mmCIF file with all atom_site columns, C-alpha atoms in Angstrom:
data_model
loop_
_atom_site.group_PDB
_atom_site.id
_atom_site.type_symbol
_atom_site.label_atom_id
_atom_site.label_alt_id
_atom_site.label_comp_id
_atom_site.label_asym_id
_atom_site.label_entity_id
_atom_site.label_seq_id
_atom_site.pdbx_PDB_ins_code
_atom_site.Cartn_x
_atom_site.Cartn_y
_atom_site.Cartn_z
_atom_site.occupancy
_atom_site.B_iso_or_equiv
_atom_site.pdbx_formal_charge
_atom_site.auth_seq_id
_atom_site.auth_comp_id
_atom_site.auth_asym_id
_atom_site.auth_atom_id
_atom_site.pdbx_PDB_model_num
ATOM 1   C CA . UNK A 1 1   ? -114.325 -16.070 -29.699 1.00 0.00 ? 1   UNK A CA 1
ATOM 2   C CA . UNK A 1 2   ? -113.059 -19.738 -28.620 1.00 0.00 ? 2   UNK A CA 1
ATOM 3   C CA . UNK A 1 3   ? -109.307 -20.318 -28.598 1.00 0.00 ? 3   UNK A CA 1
ATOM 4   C CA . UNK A 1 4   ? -108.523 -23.774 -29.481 1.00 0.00 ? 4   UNK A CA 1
ATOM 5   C CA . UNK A 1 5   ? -104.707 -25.329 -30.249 1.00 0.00 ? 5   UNK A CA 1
ATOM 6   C CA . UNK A 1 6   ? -103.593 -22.164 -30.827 1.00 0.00 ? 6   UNK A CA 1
ATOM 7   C CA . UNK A 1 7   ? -99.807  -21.943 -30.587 1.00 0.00 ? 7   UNK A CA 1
ATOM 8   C CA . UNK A 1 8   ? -99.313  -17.789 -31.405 1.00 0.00 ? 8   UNK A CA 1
ATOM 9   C CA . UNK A 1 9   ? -101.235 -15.135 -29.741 1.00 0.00 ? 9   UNK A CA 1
ATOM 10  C CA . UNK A 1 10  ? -101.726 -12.862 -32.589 1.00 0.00 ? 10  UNK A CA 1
ATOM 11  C CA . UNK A 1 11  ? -101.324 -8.919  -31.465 1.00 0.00 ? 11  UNK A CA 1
ATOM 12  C CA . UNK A 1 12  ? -104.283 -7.786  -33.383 1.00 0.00 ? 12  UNK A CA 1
ATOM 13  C CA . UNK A 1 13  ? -106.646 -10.559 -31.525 1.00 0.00 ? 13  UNK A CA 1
ATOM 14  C CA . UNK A 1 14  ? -105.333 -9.830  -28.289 1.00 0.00 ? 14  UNK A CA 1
ATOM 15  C CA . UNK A 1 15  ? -106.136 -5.804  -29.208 1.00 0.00 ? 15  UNK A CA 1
ATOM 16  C CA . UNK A 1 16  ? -109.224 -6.791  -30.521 1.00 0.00 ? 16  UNK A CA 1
ATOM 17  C CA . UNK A 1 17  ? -110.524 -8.956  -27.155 1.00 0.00 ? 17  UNK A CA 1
ATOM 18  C CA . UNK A 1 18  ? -109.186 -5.629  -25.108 1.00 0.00 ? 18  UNK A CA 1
ATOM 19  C CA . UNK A 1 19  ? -111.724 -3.504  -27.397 1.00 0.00 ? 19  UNK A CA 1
ATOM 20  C CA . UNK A 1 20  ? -108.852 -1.587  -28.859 1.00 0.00 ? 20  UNK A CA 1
ATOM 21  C CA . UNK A 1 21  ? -110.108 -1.999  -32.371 1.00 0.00 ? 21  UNK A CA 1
ATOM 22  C CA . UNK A 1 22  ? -108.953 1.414   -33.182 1.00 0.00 ? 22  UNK A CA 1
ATOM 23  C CA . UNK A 1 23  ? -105.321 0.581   -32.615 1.00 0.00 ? 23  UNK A CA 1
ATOM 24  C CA . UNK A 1 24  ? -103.287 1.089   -35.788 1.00 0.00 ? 24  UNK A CA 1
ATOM 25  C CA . UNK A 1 25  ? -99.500  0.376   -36.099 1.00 0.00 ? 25  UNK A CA 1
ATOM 26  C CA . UNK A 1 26  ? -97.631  2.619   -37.974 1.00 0.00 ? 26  UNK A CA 1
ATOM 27  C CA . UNK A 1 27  ? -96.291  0.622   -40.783 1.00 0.00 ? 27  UNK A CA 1
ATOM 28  C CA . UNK A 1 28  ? -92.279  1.236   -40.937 1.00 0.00 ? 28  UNK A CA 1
ATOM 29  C CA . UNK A 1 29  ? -90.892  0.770   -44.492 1.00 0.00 ? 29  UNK A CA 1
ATOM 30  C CA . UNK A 1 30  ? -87.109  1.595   -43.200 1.00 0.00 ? 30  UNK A CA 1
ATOM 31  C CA . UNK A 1 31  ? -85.356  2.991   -40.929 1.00 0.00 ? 31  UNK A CA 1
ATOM 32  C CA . UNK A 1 32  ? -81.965  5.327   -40.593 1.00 0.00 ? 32  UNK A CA 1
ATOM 33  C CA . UNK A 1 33  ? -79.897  5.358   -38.121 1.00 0.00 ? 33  UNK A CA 1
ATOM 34  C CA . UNK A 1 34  ? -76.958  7.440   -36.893 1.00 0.00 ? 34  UNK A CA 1
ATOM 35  C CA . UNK A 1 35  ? -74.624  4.637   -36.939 1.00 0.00 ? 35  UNK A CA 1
ATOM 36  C CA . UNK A 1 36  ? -74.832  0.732   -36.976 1.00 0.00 ? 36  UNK A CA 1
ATOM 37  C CA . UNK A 1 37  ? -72.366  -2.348  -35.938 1.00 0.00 ? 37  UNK A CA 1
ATOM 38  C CA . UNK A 1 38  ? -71.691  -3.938  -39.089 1.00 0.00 ? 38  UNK A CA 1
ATOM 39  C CA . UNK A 1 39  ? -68.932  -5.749  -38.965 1.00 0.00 ? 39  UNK A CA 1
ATOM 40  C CA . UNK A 1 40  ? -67.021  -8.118  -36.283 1.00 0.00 ? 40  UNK A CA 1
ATOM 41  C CA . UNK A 1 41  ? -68.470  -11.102 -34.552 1.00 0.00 ? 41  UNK A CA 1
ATOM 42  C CA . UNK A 1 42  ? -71.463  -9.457  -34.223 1.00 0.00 ? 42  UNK A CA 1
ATOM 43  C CA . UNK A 1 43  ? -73.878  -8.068  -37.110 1.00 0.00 ? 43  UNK A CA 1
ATOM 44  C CA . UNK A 1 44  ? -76.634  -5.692  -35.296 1.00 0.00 ? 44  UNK A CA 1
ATOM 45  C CA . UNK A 1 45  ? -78.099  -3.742  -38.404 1.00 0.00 ? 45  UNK A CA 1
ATOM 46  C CA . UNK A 1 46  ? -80.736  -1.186  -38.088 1.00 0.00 ? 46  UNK A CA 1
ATOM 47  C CA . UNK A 1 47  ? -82.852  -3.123  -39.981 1.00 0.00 ? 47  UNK A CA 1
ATOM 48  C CA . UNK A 1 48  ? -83.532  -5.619  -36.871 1.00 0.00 ? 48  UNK A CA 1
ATOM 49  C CA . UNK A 1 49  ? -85.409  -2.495  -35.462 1.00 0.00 ? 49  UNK A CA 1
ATOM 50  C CA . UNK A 1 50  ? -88.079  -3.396  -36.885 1.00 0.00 ? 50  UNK A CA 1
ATOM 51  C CA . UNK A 1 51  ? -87.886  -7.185  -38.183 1.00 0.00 ? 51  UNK A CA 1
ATOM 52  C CA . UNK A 1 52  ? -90.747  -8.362  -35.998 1.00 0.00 ? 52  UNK A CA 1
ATOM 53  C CA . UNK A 1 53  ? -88.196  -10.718 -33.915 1.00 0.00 ? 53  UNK A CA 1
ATOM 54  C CA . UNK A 1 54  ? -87.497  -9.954  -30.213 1.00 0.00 ? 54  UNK A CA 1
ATOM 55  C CA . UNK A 1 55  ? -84.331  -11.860 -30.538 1.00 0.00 ? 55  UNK A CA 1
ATOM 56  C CA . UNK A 1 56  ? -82.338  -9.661  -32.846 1.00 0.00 ? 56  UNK A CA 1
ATOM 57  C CA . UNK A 1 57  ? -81.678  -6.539  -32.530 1.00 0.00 ? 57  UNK A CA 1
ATOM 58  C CA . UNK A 1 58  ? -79.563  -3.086  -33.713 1.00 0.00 ? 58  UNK A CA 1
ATOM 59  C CA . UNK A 1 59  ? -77.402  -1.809  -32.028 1.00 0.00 ? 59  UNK A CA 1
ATOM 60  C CA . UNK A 1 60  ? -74.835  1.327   -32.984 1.00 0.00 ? 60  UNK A CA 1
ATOM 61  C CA . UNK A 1 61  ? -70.972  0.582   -33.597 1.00 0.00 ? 61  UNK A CA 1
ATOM 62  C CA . UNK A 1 62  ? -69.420  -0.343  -30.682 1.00 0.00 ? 62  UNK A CA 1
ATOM 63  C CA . UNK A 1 63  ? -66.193  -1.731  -32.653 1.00 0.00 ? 63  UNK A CA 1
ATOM 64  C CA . UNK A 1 64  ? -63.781  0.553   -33.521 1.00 0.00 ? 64  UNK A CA 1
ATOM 65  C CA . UNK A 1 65  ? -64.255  3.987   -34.049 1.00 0.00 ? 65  UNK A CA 1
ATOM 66  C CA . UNK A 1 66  ? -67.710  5.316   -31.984 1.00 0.00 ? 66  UNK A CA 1
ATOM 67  C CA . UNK A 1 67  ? -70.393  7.111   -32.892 1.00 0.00 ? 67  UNK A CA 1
ATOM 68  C CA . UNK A 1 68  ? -68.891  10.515  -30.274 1.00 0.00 ? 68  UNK A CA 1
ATOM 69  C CA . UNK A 1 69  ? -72.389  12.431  -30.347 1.00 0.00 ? 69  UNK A CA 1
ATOM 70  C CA . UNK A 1 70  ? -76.046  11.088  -28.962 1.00 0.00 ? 70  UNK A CA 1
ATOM 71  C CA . UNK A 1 71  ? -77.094  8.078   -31.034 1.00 0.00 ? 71  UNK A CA 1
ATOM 72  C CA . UNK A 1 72  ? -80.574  8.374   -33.240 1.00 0.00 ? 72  UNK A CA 1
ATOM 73  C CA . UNK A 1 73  ? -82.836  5.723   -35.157 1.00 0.00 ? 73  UNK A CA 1
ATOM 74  C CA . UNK A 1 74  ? -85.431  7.521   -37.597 1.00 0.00 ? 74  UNK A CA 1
ATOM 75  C CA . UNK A 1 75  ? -88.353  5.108   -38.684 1.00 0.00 ? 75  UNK A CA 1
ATOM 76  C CA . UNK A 1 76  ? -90.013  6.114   -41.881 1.00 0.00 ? 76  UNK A CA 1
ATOM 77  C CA . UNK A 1 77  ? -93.417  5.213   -42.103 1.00 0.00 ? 77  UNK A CA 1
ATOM 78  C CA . UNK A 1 78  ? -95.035  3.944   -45.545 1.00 0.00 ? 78  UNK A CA 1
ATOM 79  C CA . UNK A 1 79  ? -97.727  6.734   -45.843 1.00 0.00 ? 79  UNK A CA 1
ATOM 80  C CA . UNK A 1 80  ? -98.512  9.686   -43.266 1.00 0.00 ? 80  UNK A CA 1
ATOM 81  C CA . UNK A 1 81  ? -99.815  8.789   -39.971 1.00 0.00 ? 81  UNK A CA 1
ATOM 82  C CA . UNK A 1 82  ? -101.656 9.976   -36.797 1.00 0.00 ? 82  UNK A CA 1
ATOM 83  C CA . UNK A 1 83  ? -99.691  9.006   -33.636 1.00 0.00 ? 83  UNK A CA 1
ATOM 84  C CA . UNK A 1 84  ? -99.942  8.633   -29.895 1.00 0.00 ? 84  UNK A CA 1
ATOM 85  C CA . UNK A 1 85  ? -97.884  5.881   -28.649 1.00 0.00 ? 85  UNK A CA 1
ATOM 86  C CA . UNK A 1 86  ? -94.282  4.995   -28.695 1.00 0.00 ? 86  UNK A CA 1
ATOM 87  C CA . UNK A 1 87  ? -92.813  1.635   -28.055 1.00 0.00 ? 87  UNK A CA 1
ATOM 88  C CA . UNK A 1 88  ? -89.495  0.254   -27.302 1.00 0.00 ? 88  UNK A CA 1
ATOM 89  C CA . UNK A 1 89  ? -88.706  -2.851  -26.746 1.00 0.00 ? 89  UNK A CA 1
ATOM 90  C CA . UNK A 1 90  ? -84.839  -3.319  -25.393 1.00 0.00 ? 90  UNK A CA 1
ATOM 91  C CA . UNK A 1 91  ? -82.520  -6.037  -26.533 1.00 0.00 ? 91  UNK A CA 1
ATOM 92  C CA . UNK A 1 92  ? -82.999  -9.607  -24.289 1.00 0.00 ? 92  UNK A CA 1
ATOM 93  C CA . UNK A 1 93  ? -79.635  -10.601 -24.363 1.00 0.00 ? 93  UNK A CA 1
ATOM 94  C CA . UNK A 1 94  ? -77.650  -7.447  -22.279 1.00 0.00 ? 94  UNK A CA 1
ATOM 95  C CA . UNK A 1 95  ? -78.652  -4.031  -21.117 1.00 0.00 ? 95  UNK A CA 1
ATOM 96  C CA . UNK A 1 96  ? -75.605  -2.387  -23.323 1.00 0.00 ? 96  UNK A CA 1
ATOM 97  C CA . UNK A 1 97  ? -77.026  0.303   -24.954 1.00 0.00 ? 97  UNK A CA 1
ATOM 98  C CA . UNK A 1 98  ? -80.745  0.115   -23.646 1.00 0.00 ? 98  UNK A CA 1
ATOM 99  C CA . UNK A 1 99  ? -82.433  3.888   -23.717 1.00 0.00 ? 99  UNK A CA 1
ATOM 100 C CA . UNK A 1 100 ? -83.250  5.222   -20.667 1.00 0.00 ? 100 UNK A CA 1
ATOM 101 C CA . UNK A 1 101 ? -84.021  9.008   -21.289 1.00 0.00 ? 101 UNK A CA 1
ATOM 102 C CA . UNK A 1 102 ? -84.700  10.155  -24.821 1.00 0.00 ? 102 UNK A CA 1
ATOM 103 C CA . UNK A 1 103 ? -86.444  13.113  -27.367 1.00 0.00 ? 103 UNK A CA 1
ATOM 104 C CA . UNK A 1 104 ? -88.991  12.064  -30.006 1.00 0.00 ? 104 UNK A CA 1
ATOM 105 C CA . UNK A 1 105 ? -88.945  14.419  -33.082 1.00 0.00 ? 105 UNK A CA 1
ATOM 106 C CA . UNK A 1 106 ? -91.941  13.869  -35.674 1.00 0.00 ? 106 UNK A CA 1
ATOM 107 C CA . UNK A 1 107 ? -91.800  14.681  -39.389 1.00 0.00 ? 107 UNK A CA 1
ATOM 108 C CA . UNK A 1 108 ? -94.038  15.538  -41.977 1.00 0.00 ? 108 UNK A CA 1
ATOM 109 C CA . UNK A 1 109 ? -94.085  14.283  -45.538 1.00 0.00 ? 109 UNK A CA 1
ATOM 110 C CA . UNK A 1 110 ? -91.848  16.998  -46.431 1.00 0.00 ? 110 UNK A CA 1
ATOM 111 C CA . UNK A 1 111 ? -89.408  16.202  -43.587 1.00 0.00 ? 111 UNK A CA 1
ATOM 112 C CA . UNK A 1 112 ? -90.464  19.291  -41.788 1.00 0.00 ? 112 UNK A CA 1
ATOM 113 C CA . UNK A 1 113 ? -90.455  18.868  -38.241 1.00 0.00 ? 113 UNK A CA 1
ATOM 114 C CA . UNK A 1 114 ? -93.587  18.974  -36.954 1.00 0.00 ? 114 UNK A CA 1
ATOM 115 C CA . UNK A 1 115 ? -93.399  18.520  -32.805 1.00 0.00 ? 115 UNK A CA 1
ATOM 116 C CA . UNK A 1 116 ? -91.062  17.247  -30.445 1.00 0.00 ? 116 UNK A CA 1
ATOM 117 C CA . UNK A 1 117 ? -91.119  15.463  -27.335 1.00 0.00 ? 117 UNK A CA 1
ATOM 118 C CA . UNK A 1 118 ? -87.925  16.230  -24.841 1.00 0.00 ? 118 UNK A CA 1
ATOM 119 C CA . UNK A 1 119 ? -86.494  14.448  -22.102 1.00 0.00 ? 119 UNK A CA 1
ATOM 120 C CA . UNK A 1 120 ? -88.613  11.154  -22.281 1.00 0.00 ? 120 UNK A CA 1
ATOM 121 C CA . UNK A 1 121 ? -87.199  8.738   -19.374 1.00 0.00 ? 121 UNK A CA 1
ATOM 122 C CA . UNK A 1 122 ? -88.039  4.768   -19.150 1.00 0.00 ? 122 UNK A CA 1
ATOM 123 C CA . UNK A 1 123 ? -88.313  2.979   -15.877 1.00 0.00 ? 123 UNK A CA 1
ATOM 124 C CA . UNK A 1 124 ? -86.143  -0.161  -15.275 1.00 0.00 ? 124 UNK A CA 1
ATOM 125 C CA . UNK A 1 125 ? -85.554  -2.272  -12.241 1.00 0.00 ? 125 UNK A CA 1
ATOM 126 C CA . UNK A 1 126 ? -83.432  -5.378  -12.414 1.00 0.00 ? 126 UNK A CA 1
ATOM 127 C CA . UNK A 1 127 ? -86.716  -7.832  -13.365 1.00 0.00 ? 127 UNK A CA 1
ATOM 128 C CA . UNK A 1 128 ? -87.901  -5.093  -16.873 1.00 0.00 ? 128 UNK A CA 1
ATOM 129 C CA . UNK A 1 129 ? -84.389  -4.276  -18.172 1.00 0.00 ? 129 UNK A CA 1
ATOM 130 C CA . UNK A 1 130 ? -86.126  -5.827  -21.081 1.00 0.00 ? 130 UNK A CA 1
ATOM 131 C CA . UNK A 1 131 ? -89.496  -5.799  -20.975 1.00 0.00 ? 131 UNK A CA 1
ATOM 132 C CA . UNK A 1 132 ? -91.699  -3.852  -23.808 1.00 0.00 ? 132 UNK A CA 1
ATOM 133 C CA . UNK A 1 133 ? -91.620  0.098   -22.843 1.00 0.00 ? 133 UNK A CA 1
ATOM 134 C CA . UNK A 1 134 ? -94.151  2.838   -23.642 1.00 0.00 ? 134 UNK A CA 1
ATOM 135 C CA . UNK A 1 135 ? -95.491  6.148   -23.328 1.00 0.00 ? 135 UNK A CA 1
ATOM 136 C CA . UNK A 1 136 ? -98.435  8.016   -24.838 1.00 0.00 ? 136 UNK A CA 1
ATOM 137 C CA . UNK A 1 137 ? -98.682  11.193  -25.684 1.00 0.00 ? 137 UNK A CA 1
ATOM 138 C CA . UNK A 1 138 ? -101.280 13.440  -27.163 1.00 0.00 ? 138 UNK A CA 1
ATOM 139 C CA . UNK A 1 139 ? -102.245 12.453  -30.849 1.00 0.00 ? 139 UNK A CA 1
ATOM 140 C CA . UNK A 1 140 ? -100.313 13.995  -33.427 1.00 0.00 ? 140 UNK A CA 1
ATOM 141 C CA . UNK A 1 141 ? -101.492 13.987  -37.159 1.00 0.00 ? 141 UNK A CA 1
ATOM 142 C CA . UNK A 1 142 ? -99.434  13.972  -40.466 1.00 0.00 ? 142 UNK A CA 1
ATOM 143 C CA . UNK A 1 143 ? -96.669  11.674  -39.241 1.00 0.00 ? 143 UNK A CA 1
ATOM 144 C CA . UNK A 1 144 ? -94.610  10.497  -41.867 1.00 0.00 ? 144 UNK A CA 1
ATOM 145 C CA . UNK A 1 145 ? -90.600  9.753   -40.029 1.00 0.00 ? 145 UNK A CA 1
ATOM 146 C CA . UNK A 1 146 ? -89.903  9.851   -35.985 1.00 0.00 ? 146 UNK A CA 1
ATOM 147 C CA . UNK A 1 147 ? -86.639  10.377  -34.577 1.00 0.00 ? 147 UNK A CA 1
ATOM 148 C CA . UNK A 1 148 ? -85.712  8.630   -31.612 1.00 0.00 ? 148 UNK A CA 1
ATOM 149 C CA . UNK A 1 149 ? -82.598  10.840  -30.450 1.00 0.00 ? 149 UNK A CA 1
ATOM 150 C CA . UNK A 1 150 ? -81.107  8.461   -27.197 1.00 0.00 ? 150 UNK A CA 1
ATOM 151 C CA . UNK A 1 151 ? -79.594  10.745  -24.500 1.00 0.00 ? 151 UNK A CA 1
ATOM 152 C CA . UNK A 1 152 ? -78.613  8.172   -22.166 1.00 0.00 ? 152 UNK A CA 1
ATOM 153 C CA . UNK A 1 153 ? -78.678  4.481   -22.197 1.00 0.00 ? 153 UNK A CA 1
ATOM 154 C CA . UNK A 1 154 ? -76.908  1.683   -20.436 1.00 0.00 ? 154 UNK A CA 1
ATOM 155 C CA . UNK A 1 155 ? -73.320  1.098   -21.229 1.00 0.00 ? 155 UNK A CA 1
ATOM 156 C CA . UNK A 1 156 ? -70.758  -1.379  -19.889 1.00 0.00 ? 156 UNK A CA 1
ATOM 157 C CA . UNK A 1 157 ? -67.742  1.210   -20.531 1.00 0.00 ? 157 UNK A CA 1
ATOM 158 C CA . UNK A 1 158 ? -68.796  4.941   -19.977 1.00 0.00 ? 158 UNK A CA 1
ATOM 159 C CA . UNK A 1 159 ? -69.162  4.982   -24.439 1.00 0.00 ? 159 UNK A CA 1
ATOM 160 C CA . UNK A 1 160 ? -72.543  6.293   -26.121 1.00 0.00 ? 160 UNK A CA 1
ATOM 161 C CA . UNK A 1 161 ? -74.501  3.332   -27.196 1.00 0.00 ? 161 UNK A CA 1
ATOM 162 C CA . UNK A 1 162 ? -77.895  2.492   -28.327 1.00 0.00 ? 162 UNK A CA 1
ATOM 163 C CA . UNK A 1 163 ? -79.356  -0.608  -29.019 1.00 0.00 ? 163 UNK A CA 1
ATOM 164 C CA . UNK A 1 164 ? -83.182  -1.903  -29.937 1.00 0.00 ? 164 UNK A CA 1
ATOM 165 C CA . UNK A 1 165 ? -84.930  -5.118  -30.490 1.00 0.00 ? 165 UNK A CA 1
ATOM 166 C CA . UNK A 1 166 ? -88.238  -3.707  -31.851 1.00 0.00 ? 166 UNK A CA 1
ATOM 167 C CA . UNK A 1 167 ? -89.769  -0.263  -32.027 1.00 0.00 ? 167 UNK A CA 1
ATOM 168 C CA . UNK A 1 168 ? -93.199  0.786   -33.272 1.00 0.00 ? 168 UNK A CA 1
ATOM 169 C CA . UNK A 1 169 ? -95.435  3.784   -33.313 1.00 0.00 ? 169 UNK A CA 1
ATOM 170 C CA . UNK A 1 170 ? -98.824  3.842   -33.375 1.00 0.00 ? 170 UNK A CA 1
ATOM 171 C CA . UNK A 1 171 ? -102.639 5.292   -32.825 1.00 0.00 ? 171 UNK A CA 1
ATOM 172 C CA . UNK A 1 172 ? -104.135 3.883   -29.738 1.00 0.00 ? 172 UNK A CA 1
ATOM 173 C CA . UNK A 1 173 ? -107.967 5.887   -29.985 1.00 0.00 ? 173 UNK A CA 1
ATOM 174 C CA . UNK A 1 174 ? -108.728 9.136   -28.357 1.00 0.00 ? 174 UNK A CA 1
ATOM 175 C CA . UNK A 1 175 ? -106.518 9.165   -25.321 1.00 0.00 ? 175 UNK A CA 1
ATOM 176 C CA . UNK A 1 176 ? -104.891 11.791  -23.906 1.00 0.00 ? 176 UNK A CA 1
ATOM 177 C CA . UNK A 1 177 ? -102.112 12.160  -21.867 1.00 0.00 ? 177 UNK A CA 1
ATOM 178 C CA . UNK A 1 178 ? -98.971  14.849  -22.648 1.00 0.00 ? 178 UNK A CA 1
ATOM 179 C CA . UNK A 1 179 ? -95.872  13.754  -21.581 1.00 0.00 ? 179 UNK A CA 1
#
């Protein structure tokens, strides 16, 4: 295909020029979260998670009273779903809260847990603090939620944080590679 005065690259073209037709996003029709910053100067609610804009993002209270344990964000997909690929994409604006080492938990439709994924770890050097992130795992069928439990992220102040501009899920073909 010709591109001409096009002013978006589209994800699903780009995909589609790289021959990853089979590609499928997990659609997310909400998310929970352990805790969010509502109020204050800043609003970072969990639903900027997965808004589709790089430039907002959530992030869990930092005002006031903490969140004292490790810091989650469940998506909830619209219908069940076969997964192999996580991706995070931290906020632009400050590494405060940015994940560094997490566990993935998948559920089924009845909210059964049906695998986990421990002590995931993201790369960073002082050029990607917020570049997109990703891993691939193994494909796992019959996904309807994923936790994202954060174990450590970045934080100014020694506090738990977590914060995230986007995050998606998704089925990437018949690769292979356990984590």
């Amino acid at each position: 295909d010709k591109i001409t005065n096009n002013k978006e690259l589209k994800e699903d073209d780009v995909r589609r020029w790289l021959n990853q037709d089979s590609y499928k996003k997990a659609k997310i029709d909400n998310v929970e979260v352990c805790c969010e910053q509502t109020d204050g100067d800043e609003i970072d609610k969990k639903e900027y998670a997965f808004d589709g804009n790089a430039n907002t993002f959530w992030h869990s209270r930092w005002k006031g009273t903490g969140h004292s344990r490790n810091h989650w964000i469940k998506a909830n997909f619209s219908e069940a779903q076969t997964v192999n690929t996580f991706e995070y994409l931290p906020r632009k604006s400050a590494t405060n809260g940015t994940i560094k080492k997490f566990n993935l938990t998948f559920f089924d439709e009845n909210g059964e847990s049906i695998k986990e994924i421990s002590d995931q770890e993201f790369s960073y050097t002082d050029t990607t603090y917020n570049t997109l992130k990703q891993i691939t795992f193994d494909p796992i069928e019959n996904v309807k939620s994923v936790k994202v439990e954060v174990i450590d992220a970045f934080t100014a102040d020694n506090r738990k944080y977590a914060s995230c501009a986007e995050l998606g899920f998704y089925y990437s073909g018949d690769i292979s590679t356990t984590p």
